[in-house]
Tab-separated table of C-alpha atoms in Angstrom:
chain	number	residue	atom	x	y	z
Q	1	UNK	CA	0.000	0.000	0.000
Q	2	UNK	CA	1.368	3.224	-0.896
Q	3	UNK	CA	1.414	5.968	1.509
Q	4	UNK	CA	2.996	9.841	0.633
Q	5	UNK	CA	3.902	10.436	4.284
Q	6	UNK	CA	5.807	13.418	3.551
Q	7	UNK	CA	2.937	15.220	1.871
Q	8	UNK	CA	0.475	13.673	4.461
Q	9	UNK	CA	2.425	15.739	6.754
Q	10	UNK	CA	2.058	18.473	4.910
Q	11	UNK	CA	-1.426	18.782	4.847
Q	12	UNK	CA	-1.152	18.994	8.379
Q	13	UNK	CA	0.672	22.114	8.589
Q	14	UNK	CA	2.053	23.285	4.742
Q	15	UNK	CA	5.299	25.527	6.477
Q	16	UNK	CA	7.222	23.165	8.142
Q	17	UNK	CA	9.137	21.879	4.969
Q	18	UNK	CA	9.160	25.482	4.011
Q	19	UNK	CA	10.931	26.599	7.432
Q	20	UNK	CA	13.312	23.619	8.130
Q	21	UNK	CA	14.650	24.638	4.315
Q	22	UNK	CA	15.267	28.431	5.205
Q	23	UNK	CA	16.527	27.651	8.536
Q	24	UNK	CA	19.481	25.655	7.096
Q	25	UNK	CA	19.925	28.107	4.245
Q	26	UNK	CA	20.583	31.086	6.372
Q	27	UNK	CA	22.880	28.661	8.747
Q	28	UNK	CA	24.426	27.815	5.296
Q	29	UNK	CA	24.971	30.800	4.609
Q	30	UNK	CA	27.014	31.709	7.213
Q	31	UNK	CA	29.702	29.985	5.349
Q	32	UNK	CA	28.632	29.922	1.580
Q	33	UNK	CA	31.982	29.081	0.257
Q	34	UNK	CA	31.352	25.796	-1.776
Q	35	UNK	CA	27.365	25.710	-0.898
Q	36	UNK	CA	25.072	25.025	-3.695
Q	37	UNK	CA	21.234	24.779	-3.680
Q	38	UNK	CA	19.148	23.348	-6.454
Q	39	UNK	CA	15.505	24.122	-7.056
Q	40	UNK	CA	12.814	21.795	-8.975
Q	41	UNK	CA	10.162	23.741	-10.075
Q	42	UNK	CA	7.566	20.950	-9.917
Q	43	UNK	CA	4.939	23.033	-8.618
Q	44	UNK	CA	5.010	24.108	-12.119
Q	45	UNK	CA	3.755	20.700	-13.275
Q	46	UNK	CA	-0.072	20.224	-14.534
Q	47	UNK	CA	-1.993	19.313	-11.798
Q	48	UNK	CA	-2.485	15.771	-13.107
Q	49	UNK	CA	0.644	15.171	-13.466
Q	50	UNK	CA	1.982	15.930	-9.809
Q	51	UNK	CA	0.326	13.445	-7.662
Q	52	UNK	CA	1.617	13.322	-3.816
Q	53	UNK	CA	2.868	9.758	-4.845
Q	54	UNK	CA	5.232	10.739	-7.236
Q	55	UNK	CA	6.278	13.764	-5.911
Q	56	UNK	CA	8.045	11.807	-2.876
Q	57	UNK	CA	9.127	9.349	-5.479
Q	58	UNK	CA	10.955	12.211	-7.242
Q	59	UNK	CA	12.782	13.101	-3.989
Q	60	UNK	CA	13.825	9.730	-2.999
Q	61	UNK	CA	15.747	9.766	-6.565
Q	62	UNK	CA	18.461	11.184	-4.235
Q	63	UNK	CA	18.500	9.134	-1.281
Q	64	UNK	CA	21.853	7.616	-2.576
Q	65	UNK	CA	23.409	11.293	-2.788
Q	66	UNK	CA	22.032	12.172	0.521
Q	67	UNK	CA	24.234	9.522	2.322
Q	68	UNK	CA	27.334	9.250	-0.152
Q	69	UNK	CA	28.033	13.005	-0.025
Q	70	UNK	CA	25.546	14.520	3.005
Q	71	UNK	CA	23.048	16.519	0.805
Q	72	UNK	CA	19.838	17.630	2.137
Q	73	UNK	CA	16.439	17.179	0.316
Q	74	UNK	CA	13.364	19.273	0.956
Q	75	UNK	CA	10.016	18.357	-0.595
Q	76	UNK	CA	7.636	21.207	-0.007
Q	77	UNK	CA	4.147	21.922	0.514
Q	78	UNK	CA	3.619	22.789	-3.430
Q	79	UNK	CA	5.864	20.014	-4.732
Q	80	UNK	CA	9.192	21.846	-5.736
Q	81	UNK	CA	11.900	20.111	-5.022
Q	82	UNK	CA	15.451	21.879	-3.197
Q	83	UNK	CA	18.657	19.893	-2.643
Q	84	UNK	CA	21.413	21.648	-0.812
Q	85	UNK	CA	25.030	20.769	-0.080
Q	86	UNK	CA	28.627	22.096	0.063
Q	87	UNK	CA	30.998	20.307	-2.855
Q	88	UNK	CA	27.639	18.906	-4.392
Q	89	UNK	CA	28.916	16.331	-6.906
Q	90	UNK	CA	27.236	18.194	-10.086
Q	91	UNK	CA	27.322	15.776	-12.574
Q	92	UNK	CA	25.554	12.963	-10.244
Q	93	UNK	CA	23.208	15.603	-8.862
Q	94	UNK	CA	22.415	16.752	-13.018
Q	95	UNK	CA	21.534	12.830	-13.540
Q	96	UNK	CA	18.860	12.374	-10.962
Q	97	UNK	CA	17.468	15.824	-12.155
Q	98	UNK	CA	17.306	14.544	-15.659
Q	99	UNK	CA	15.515	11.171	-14.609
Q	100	UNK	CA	13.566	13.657	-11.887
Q	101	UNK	CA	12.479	15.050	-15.624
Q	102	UNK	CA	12.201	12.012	-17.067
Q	103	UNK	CA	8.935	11.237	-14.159
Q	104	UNK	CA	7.052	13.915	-15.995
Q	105	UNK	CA	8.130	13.748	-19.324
Q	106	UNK	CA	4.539	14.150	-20.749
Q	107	UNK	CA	4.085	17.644	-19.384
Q	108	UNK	CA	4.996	20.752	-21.122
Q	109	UNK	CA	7.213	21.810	-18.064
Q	110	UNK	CA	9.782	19.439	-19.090
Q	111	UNK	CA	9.802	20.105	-22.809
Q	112	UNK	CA	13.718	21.123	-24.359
Q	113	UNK	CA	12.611	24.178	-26.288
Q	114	UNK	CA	13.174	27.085	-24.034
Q	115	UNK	CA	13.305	30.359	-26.339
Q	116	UNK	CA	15.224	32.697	-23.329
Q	117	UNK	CA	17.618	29.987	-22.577
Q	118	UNK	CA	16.441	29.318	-18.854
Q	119	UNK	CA	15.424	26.125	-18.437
Q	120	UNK	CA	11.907	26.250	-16.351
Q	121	UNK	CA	12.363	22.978	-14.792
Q	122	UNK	CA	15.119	23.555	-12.511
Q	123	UNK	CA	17.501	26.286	-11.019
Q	124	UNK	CA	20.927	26.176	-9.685
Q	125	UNK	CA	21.630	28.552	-6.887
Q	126	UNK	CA	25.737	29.536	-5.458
Q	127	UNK	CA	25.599	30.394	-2.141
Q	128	UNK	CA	28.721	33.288	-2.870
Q	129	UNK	CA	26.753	34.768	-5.955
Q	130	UNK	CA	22.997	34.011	-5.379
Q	131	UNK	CA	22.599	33.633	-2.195
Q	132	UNK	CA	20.385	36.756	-2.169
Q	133	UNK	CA	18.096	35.518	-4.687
Q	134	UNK	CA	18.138	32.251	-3.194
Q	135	UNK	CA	16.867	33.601	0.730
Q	136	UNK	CA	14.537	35.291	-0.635
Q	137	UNK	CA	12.663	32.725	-3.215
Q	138	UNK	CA	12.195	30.415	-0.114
Q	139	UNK	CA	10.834	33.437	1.933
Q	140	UNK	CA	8.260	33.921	-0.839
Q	141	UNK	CA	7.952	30.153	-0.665
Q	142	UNK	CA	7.520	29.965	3.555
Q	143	UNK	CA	5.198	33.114	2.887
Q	144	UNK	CA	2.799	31.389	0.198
Q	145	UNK	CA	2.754	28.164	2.664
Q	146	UNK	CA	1.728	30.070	5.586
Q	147	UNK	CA	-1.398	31.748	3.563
Q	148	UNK	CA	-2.227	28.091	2.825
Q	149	UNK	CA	-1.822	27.202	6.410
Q	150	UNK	CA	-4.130	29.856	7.856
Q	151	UNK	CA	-7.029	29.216	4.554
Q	152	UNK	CA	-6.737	25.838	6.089
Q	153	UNK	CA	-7.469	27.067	9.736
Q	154	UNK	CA	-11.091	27.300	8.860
Q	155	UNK	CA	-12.113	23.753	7.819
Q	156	UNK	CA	-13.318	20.955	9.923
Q	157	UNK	CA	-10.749	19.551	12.046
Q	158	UNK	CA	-8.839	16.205	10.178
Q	159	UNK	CA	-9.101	12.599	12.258
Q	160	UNK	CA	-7.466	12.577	15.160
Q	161	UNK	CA	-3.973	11.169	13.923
Q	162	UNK	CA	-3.119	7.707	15.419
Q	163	UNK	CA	-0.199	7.844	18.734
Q	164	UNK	CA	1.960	5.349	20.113
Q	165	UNK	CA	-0.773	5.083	22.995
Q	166	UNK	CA	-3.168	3.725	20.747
Q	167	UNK	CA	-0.880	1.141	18.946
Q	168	UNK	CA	-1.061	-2.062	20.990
Q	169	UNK	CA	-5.332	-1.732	21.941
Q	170	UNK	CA	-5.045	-1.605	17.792
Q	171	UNK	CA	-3.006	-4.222	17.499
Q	172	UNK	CA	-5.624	-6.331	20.084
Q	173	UNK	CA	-8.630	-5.234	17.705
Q	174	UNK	CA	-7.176	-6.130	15.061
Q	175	UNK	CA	-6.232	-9.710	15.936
Q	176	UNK	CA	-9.778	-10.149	17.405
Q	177	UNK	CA	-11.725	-8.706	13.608
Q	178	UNK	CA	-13.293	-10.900	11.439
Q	179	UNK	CA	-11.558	-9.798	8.537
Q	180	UNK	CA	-13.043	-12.738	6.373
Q	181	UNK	CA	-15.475	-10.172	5.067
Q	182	UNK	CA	-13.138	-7.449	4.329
Q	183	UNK	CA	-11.148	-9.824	1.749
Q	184	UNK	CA	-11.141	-9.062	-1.667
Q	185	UNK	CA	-9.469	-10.836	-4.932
Q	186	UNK	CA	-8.874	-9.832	-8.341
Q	187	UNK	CA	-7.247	-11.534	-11.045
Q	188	UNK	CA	-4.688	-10.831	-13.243
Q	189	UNK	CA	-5.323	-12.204	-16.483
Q	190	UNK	CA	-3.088	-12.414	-19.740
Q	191	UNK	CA	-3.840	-12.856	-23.312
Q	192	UNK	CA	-1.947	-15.736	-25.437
Q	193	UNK	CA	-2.030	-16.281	-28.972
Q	194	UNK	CA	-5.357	-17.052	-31.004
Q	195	UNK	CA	-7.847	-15.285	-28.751
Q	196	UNK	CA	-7.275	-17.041	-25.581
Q	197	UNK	CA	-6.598	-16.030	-21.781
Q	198	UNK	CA	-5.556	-17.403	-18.427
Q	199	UNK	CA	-5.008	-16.415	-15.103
Q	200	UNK	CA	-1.430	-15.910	-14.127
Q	201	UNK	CA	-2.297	-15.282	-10.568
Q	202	UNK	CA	-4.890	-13.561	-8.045
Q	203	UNK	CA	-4.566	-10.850	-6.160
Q	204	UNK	CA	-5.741	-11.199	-2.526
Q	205	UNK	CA	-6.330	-8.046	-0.257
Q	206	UNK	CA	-8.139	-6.583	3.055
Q	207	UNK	CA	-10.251	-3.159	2.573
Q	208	UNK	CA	-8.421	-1.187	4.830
Q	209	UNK	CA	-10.849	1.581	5.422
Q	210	UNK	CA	-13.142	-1.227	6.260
Q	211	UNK	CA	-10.454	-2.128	9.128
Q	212	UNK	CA	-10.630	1.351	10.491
Q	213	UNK	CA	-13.861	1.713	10.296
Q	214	UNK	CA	-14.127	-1.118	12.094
Q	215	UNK	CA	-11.794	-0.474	15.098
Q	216	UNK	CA	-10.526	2.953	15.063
Q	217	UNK	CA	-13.441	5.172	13.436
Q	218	UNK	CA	-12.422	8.928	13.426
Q	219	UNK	CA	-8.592	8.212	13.661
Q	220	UNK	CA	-6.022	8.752	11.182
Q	221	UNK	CA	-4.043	5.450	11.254
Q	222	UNK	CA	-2.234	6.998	8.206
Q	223	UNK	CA	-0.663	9.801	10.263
Q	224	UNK	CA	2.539	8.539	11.334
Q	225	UNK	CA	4.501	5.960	8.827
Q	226	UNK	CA	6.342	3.940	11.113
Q	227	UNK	CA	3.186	3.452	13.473
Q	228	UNK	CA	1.062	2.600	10.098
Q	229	UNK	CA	3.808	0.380	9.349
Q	230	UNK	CA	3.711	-1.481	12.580
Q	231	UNK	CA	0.035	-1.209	12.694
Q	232	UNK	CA	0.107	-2.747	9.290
Q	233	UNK	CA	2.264	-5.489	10.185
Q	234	UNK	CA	-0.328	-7.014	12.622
Q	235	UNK	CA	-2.421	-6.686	9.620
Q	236	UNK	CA	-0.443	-8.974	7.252
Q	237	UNK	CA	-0.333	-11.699	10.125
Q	238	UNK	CA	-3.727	-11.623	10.535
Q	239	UNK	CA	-4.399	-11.671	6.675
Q	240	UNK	CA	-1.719	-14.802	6.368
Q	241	UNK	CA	-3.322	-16.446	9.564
Q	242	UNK	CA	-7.393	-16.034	7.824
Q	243	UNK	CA	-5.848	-17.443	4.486
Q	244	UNK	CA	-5.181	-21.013	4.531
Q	245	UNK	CA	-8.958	-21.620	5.285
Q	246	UNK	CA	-10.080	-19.583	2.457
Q	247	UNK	CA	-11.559	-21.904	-0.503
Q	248	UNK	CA	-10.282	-19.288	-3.264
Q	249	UNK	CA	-7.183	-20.585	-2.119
Q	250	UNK	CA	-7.116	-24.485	-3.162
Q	251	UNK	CA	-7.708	-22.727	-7.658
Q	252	UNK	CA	-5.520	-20.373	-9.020
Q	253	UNK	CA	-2.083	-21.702	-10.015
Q	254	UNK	CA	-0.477	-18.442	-8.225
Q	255	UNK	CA	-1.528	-15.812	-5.633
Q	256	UNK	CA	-0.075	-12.253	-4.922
Q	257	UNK	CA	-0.474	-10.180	-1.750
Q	258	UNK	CA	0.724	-6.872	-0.571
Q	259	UNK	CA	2.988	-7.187	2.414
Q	260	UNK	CA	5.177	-5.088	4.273
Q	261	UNK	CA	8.843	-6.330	3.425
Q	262	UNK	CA	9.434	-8.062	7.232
Q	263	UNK	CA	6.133	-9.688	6.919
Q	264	UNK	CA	7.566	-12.230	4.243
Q	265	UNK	CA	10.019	-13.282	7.050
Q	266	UNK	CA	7.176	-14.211	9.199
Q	267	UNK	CA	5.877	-17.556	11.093
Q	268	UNK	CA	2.445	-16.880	9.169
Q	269	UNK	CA	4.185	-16.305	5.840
Q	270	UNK	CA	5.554	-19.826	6.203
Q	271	UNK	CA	2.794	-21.328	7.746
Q	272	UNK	CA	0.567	-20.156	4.298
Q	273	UNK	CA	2.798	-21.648	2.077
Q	274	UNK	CA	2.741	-24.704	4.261
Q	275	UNK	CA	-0.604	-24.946	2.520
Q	276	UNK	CA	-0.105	-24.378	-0.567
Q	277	UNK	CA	-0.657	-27.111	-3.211
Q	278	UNK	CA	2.884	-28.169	-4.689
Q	279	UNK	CA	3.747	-25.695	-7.624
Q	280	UNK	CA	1.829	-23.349	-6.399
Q	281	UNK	CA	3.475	-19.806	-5.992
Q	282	UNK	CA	2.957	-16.724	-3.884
Q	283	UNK	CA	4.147	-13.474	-5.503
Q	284	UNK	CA	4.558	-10.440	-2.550
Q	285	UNK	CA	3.624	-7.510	-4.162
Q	286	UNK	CA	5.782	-3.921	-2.595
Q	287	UNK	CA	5.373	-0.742	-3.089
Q	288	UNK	CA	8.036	1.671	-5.654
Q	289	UNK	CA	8.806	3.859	-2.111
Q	290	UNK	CA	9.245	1.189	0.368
Q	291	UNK	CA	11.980	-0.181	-1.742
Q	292	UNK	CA	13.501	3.184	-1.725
Q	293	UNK	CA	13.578	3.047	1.608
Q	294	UNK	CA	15.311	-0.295	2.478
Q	295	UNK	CA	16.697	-1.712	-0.917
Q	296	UNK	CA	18.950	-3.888	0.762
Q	297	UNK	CA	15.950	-5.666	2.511
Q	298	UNK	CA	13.791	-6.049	-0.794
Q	299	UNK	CA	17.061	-7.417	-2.562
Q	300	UNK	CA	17.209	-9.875	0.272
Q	301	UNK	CA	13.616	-10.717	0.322
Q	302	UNK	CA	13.609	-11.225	-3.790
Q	303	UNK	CA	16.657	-13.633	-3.691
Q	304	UNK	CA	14.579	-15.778	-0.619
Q	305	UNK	CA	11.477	-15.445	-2.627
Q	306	UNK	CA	13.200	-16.682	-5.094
Q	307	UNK	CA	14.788	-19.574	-3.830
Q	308	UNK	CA	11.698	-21.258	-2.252
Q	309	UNK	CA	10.114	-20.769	-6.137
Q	310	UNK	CA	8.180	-18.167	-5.284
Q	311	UNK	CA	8.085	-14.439	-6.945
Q	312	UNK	CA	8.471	-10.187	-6.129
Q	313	UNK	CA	6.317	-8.000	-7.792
Q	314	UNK	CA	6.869	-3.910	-7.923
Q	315	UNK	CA	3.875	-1.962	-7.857
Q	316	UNK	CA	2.454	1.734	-8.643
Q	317	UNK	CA	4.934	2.160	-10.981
Q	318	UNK	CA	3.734	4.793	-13.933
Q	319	UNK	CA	5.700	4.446	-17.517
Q	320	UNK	CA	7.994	7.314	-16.436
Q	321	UNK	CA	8.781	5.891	-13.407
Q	322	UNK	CA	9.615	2.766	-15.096
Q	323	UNK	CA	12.241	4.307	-17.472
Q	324	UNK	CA	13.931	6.492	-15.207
Q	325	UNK	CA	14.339	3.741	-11.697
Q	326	UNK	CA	17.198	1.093	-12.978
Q	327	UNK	CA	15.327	-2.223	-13.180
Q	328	UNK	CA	18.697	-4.020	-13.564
Q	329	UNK	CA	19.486	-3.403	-9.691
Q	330	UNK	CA	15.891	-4.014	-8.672
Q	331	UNK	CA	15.140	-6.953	-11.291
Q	332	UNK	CA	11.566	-8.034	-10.293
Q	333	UNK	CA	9.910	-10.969	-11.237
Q	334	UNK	CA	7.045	-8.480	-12.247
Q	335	UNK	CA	6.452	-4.351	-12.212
Q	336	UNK	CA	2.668	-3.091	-12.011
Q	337	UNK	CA	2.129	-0.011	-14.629
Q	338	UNK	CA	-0.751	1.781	-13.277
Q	339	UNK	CA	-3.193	2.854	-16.235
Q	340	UNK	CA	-4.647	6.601	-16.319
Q	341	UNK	CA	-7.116	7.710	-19.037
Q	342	UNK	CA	-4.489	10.590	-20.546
Q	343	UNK	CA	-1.674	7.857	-21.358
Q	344	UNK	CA	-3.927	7.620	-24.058
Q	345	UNK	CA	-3.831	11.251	-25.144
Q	346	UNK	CA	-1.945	12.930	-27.793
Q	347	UNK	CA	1.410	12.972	-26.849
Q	348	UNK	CA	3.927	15.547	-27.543
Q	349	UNK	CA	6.845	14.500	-30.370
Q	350	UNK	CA	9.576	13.849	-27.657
Q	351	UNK	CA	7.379	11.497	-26.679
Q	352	UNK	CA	6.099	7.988	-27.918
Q	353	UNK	CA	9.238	6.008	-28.895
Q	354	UNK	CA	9.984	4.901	-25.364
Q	355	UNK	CA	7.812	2.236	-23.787
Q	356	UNK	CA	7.088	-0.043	-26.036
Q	357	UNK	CA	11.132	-0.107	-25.564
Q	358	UNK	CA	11.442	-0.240	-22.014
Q	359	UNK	CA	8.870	-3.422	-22.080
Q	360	UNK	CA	10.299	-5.108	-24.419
Q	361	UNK	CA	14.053	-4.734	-22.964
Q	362	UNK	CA	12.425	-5.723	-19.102
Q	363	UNK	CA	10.388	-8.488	-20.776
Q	364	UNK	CA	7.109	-8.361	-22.091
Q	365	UNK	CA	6.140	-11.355	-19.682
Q	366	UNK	CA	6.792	-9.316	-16.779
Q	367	UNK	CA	5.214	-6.108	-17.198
Q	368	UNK	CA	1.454	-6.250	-15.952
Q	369	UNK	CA	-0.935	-3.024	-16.464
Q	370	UNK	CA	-3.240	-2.563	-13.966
Q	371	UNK	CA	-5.944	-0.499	-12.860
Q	372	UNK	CA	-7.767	-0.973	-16.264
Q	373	UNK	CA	-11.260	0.051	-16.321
Q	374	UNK	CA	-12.013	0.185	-20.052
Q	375	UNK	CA	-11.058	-1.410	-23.418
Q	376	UNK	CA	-9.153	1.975	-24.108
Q	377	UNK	CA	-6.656	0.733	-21.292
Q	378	UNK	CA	-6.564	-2.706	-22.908
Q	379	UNK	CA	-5.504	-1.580	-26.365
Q	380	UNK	CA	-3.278	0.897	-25.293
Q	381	UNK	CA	-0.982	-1.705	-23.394
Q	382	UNK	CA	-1.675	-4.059	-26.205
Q	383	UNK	CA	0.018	-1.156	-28.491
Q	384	UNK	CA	2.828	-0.969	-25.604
Q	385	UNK	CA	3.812	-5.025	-25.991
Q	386	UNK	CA	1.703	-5.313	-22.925
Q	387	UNK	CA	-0.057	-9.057	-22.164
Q	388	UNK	CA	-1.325	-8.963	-18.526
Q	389	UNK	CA	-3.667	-6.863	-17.097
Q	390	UNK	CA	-5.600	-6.569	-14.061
Q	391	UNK	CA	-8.510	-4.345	-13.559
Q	392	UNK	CA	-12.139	-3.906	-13.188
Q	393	UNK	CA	-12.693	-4.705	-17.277
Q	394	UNK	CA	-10.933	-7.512	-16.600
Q	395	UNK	CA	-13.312	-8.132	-13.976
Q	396	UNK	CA	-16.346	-7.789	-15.856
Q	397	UNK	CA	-15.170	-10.374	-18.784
Q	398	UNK	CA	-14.488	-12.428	-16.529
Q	399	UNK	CA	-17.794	-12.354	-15.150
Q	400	UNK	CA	-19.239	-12.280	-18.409
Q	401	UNK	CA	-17.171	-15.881	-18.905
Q	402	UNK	CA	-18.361	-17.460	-16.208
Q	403	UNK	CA	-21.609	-16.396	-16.483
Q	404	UNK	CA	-22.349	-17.799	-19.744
Q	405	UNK	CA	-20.707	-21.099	-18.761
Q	406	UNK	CA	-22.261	-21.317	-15.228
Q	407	UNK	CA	-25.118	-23.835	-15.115
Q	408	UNK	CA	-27.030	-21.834	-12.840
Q	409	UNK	CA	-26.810	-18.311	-14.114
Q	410	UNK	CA	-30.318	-18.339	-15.134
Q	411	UNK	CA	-30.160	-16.923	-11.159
Q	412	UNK	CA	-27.561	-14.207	-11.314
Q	413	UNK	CA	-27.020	-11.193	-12.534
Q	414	UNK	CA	-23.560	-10.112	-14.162
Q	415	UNK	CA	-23.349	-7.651	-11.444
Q	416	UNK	CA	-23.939	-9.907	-8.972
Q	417	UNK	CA	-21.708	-12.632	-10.327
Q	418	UNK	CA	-18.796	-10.233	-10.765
Q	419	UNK	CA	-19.369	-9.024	-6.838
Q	420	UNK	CA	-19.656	-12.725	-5.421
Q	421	UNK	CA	-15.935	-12.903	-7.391
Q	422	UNK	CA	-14.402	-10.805	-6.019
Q	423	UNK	CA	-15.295	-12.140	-2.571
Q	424	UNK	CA	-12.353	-14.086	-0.938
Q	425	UNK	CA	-14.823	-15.400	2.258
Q	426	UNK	CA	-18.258	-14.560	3.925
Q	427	UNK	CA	-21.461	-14.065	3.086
Q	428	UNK	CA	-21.170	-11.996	-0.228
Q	429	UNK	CA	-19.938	-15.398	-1.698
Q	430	UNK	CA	-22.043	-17.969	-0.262
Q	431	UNK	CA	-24.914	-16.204	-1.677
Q	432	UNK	CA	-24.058	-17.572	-4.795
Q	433	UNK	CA	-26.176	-20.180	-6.082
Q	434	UNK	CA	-23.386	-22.508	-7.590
Q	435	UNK	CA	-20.147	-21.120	-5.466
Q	436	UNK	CA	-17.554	-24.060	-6.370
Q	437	UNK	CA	-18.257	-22.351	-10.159
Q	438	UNK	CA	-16.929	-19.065	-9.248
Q	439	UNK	CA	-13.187	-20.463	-9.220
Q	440	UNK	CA	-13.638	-22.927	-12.297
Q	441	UNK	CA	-12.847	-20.066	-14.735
Q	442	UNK	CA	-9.074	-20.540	-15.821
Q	443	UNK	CA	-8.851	-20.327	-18.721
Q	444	UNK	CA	-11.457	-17.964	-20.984
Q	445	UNK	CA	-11.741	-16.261	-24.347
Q	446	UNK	CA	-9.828	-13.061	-24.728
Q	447	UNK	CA	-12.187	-9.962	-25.742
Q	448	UNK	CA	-11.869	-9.205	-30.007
Q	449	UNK	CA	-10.118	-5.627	-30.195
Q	450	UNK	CA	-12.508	-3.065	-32.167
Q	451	UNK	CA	-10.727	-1.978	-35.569
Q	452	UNK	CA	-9.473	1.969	-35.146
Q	453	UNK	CA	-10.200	4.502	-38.246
């Protein structure tokens, strides 16, 4: 699950980026000699194209510079970007910035043709020569934050955010839920040759805002990452505990789930696959910024995976992200693009040679697009040298499959049918009037793509 802590914070009060970035600056500036501050001007971005998700991923681009040569990184309330050190390795810093750019590549922000010269993307500040201009752009920047913060003064208090206090009487509730309910699958399905499909594997999660509105309504369990985290660790164990009695389990040839990175090194990890029919294979799905912030641990947990003949799969990743993070170090099993309708949009001319590329070089067989809703998403990924997608379209044919082949879908509706589907265990899916057919589905007829003028 991805959370954007940093900007969560944020939202709570939009100047304290703003002021722990002008404090060092002025103590900086005490002695400039050597000093260097760069500003990315992603506030600049098109709204769409600055989500709080890829905003932090853009500033954990230079984690690696931030411990090899003890730069600072400030991601602020309106999404710019500043990195600050003395003896700032240029060239290294220039890289990230250009696969920073390469994040947002589809926006006019980051397009090469600048008539003045200036490049609007980014700005490099001297601490002897600019350090005027530099004070006072974050002043103007710590000013614009604190109107924000006092517009925000006026709305309705946020959930009260979760606190250390509250962590183990969580932990208690949560191990004492009925999550059986909460459970939700969907599969991902890929096409083969002459108009057929299978299931490569299903995804099983727990609605989480089903959790909290079961045991903690009115708090913010998102507040704090490292109490989520914990909090969500207790969730994975109960999630691996409820498993091995669910029937879903006994069908598909593979399963995915999203854990937290320590959960895979668990007594209930190994006690699931202690269930598991042989051949059978679990595929942990993580999240792009958790492996940014402990590669060492995902490389560890890929190789175990691995080993027992199981499989790691990186999620939320969007087709910049893909071409600018070095899949050679990471080297999943499988990446997650996540579809959005204006992929699909007229493109700008430095744009449109590269993914098909970057799928083809990671492996066509590994690249899944997800989050598709329509037959648009479909045939775009289709155009990319996608084959697997997951979504609710794929839901619905799906549905539509096993429907027409169920003996007693005279019954059902399609909505219905899809619904009881997507139901891991409880009552949603015993209302179905023929449940052993919900999992007979394998292996179905792909969908005929519509000829384009």
């Amino acid at each position: 699950m991805s959370i954007s802590w940093a900007m969560m914070l944020q939202e709570r009060d939009p100047t304290r980026a703003e002021r722990e970035l002008l404090d060092t600056i002025e103590r900086g500036g005490r002695t400039p000699a050597g000093r260097t501050a760069v500003q990315l001007h992603l506030s600049q971005l098109l709204p769409s194209n600055r989500p709080g998700s890829r905003l932090k991923i853009a500033s954990r681009l230079f984690a690696p510079l931030e411990i090899s040569h003890n730069l600072q990184v400030f991601l602020l309330s309106n999404g710019d970007i500043f990195v600050l050190g003395r003896d700032m390795p240029e060239n290294q810093v220039d890289n990230i910035v250009h696969r920073v750019r390469s994040l947002f590549d589809n926006d006019p922000l980051t397009f090469d043709d600048f008539d003045d010269g200036i490049d609007p993307f980014v700005t490099w500040y001297a601490y002897e020569v600019d350090f005027s201009e530099l004070e006072m752009v974050v002043r103007n920047l710590l000013e614009a934050a604190e109107i924000l913060r006092k517009q925000r003064l006026g709305t309705p208090a946020p959930p009260e955010p979760l606190s250390p206090s509250d962590l183990d009487q969580l932990r208690d509730k949560v191990l004492a839920l009925n999550i059986r309910p909460m459970l939700r699958r969907q599969p991902c399905i890929r096409l083969r040759p002459r108009q057929s499909a299978e299931i490569m594997f299903e995804e099983i999660t727990v609605g989480i805002t089903e959790v909290r509105d079961s045991i903690a309504p009115g708090k913010d369990i998102f507040a704090d990452r490292w109490l989520f985290q914990d909090f969500s660790r207790t969730l994975d164990a109960a999630l691996l505990a409820v498993l091995p009695q669910a029937p879903v389990l006994a069908r598909p040839a593979a399963i995915s789930l999203n854990l937290n990175l320590e959960s895979i090194d668990s007594r209930e990890f190994r006690g699931l696959l202690n269930v598991l029919k042989p051949g059978q294979k679990v595929i942990a799905e993580v999240q792009v910024i958790d492996i940014f912030t402990n590669l060492a641990a995902y490389q560890s947990t890929r190789d175990l995976l691995r080993h027992n003949g199981h499989g790691i799969l990186i999620d939320g990743l969007s087709p910049a992200m893909l071409g600018a993070m070095d899949m050679s170090l990471l080297d999943p099993d499988f990446v997650k693009i996540l579809w959005a309708a204006d992929l699909a949009a007229p493109q700008h001319p430095r744009k449109g040679e590269g993914l098909a590329d970057l799928v083809s070089g990671l492996g066509a067989e590994r690249v899944i697009l997800s989050r598709c809703e329509s037959e648009q998403a479909m045939s775009w990924g289709l155009a990319n040298g996608m084959t697997a997608f997951q979504g609710r379209y794929m839901d619905a044919i799906l549905g539509t499959v096993t429907m027409q082949q169920c003996p007693s879908s005279s019954q059902c509706i399609l909505r219905d049918c899809i619904i009881r589907r997507t139901s891991v265990m409880g009552r949603r899916r015993s209302e179905c009037p023929n449940m052993p057919w919900l999992d007979q589905v394998q292996v179905l007829s792909a969908p005929s793509r519509r000829r384009t003028q």
